[in-house]
């Protein structure tokens, strides 16, 4: 079975357990903390990926690093992953968990890129339109990308709405060349 399917199954299982125990927010928060910590530490990242380090040692290191910062349910899940030698899938599982969580809570992550920093009024207008259009709570992330020259690029999952000046110039260039 490929890693994507395995990650998805683990994510569905931990989400189901979290829902039964009303711990969805807690588990999401735990995963966020764990992934940030792993991303910030090359040593921890190497440890998680290492086939040489025993699963018990990995679990003990997680316990030592996170202490009381994460829930017992999350620790039990990490223990299961390490026992099954699946700890290398933790980031994919956390990603899948967040997708399930967002869908269940009617939330939609959106990346909004613009050539310059948007003011609060512009941000509110964009969020308002996206909320009206999608009927979901928008989780916005803003990026400044000077290469856009002007306008916006909005990314929602696999869908991209590109209303940037650069995109218009590219289309014009193609039309003139063809």
XYZ file of C-alpha atoms in Angstrom:
178
model
C 0.000 0.000 0.000
C 1.404 3.413 -0.871
C 2.353 5.953 1.798
C -0.445 8.374 0.858
C -3.102 5.710 1.502
C -1.426 4.592 4.715
C -1.184 8.187 5.967
C -4.808 8.808 5.098
C -5.949 5.699 6.983
C -3.965 6.625 10.082
C -5.311 10.195 9.913
C -8.898 8.954 9.646
C -8.345 6.588 12.560
C -6.838 9.220 14.873
C -9.519 11.721 13.850
C -12.257 9.197 14.628
C -10.710 8.511 18.033
C -10.269 12.232 18.692
C -13.895 12.868 17.753
C -15.122 10.097 20.065
C -13.165 11.688 22.913
C -13.916 15.284 21.848
C -10.177 15.925 21.404
C -10.059 17.118 17.792
C -8.747 20.580 18.727
C -6.221 19.081 21.142
C -4.848 16.577 18.632
C -4.612 19.257 15.929
C -2.727 21.495 18.346
C -0.447 18.594 19.337
C 0.352 17.784 15.708
C 1.084 21.449 14.993
C 3.507 21.632 17.928
C 5.224 18.352 17.025
C 5.687 19.249 13.357
C 6.985 22.730 14.177
C 9.461 21.252 16.649
C 10.640 18.645 14.130
C 10.939 21.285 11.380
C 12.984 23.523 13.693
C 15.404 20.746 14.687
C 17.495 18.960 12.079
C 18.606 16.460 14.749
C 15.023 15.547 15.647
C 14.092 15.345 11.978
C 16.997 12.949 11.349
C 16.034 10.901 14.398
C 12.432 10.469 13.213
C 13.656 9.350 9.781
C 16.423 7.070 11.085
C 15.862 3.328 10.675
C 18.770 2.689 13.065
C 17.161 4.234 16.173
C 14.763 1.846 17.911
C 11.068 2.665 18.139
C 11.253 2.648 21.946
C 14.139 5.133 21.875
C 12.203 7.401 19.479
C 9.123 7.269 21.692
C 11.203 7.998 24.812
C 12.784 11.000 23.088
C 9.331 12.318 22.134
C 8.239 11.945 25.781
C 11.375 13.742 26.958
C 11.015 16.623 24.491
C 7.289 17.234 24.788
C 6.626 16.237 28.404
C 3.132 17.421 29.361
C 2.834 19.631 26.262
C 0.881 17.038 24.279
C -2.006 14.778 25.214
C -1.832 11.159 26.277
C -3.910 10.251 23.212
C -1.264 11.803 20.961
C 1.501 9.972 22.843
C -0.353 6.686 22.392
C -0.709 7.416 18.697
C 3.008 8.206 18.373
C 3.788 4.995 20.241
C 1.665 3.060 17.744
C 3.414 4.757 14.824
C 6.868 3.992 16.201
C 5.939 0.366 16.944
C 4.715 -0.028 13.356
C 7.785 1.837 11.998
C 5.519 4.510 10.533
C 6.871 7.566 12.385
C 8.297 8.854 9.105
C 4.667 9.387 8.000
C 3.867 11.706 10.900
C 3.929 14.892 8.807
C 1.688 13.339 6.124
C -0.690 12.000 8.766
C -0.857 15.405 10.454
C -1.537 17.051 7.088
C -4.351 14.579 6.336
C -5.720 15.029 9.869
C -5.871 18.789 9.333
C -7.721 18.311 6.025
C -10.303 16.126 7.758
C -10.541 18.587 10.655
C -11.037 21.554 8.330
C -13.702 19.748 6.325
C -15.558 18.679 9.474
C -15.447 22.232 10.838
C -16.331 23.961 7.552
C -12.942 25.701 7.385
C -11.058 26.503 4.206
C -7.331 27.359 4.132
C -6.552 29.985 1.498
C -3.231 31.504 0.402
C -3.588 35.042 -0.906
C -0.559 36.457 -2.716
C -0.196 40.067 -3.785
C 2.587 42.241 -5.153
C 2.434 44.510 -2.100
C 1.212 44.176 1.471
C -2.595 44.387 1.562
C -4.246 46.799 3.979
C -6.859 45.531 6.450
C -9.807 46.789 4.374
C -8.611 44.894 1.301
C -8.070 41.747 3.376
C -11.567 42.010 4.864
C -13.121 42.503 1.422
C -11.332 39.456 0.020
C -12.278 37.293 3.004
C -15.869 38.515 2.822
C -16.142 37.593 -0.878
C -14.485 34.204 -0.354
C -16.765 33.442 2.601
C -19.811 34.446 0.563
C -18.663 32.327 -2.374
C -17.577 29.193 -0.454
C -19.923 29.368 2.562
C -16.958 28.389 4.727
C -14.820 29.995 7.384
C -11.710 31.247 5.602
C -8.285 30.568 7.142
C -6.206 33.109 5.285
C -2.461 33.222 4.828
C -1.086 36.319 3.129
C 2.097 36.430 1.086
C 3.843 39.274 -0.678
C 5.196 38.287 -4.097
C 6.646 41.261 -6.032
C 6.872 39.121 -9.195
C 3.077 39.409 -9.528
C 3.581 43.099 -10.468
C 0.035 43.868 -9.224
C -3.290 42.175 -8.617
C -3.836 38.961 -6.667
C -3.292 35.250 -6.780
C -5.610 33.170 -4.587
C -4.830 29.502 -3.950
C -7.489 27.212 -2.503
C -6.334 23.588 -2.321
C -5.517 22.615 -5.944
C -7.384 25.567 -7.455
C -5.636 28.858 -8.299
C -7.346 32.107 -9.258
C -4.667 34.243 -10.876
C -5.690 37.873 -11.345
C -2.132 39.159 -11.261
C -0.713 41.688 -13.692
C 2.095 39.213 -14.464
C -0.448 36.576 -15.515
C -2.209 39.092 -17.784
C 1.146 40.036 -19.342
C 1.974 36.357 -19.894
C -1.380 35.779 -21.616
C -0.864 38.848 -23.794
C 2.660 37.678 -24.717
C 1.293 34.251 -25.741
C -1.538 35.820 -27.750
C 0.859 38.124 -29.598
C 3.350 35.313 -30.277
C 0.672 32.945 -31.594
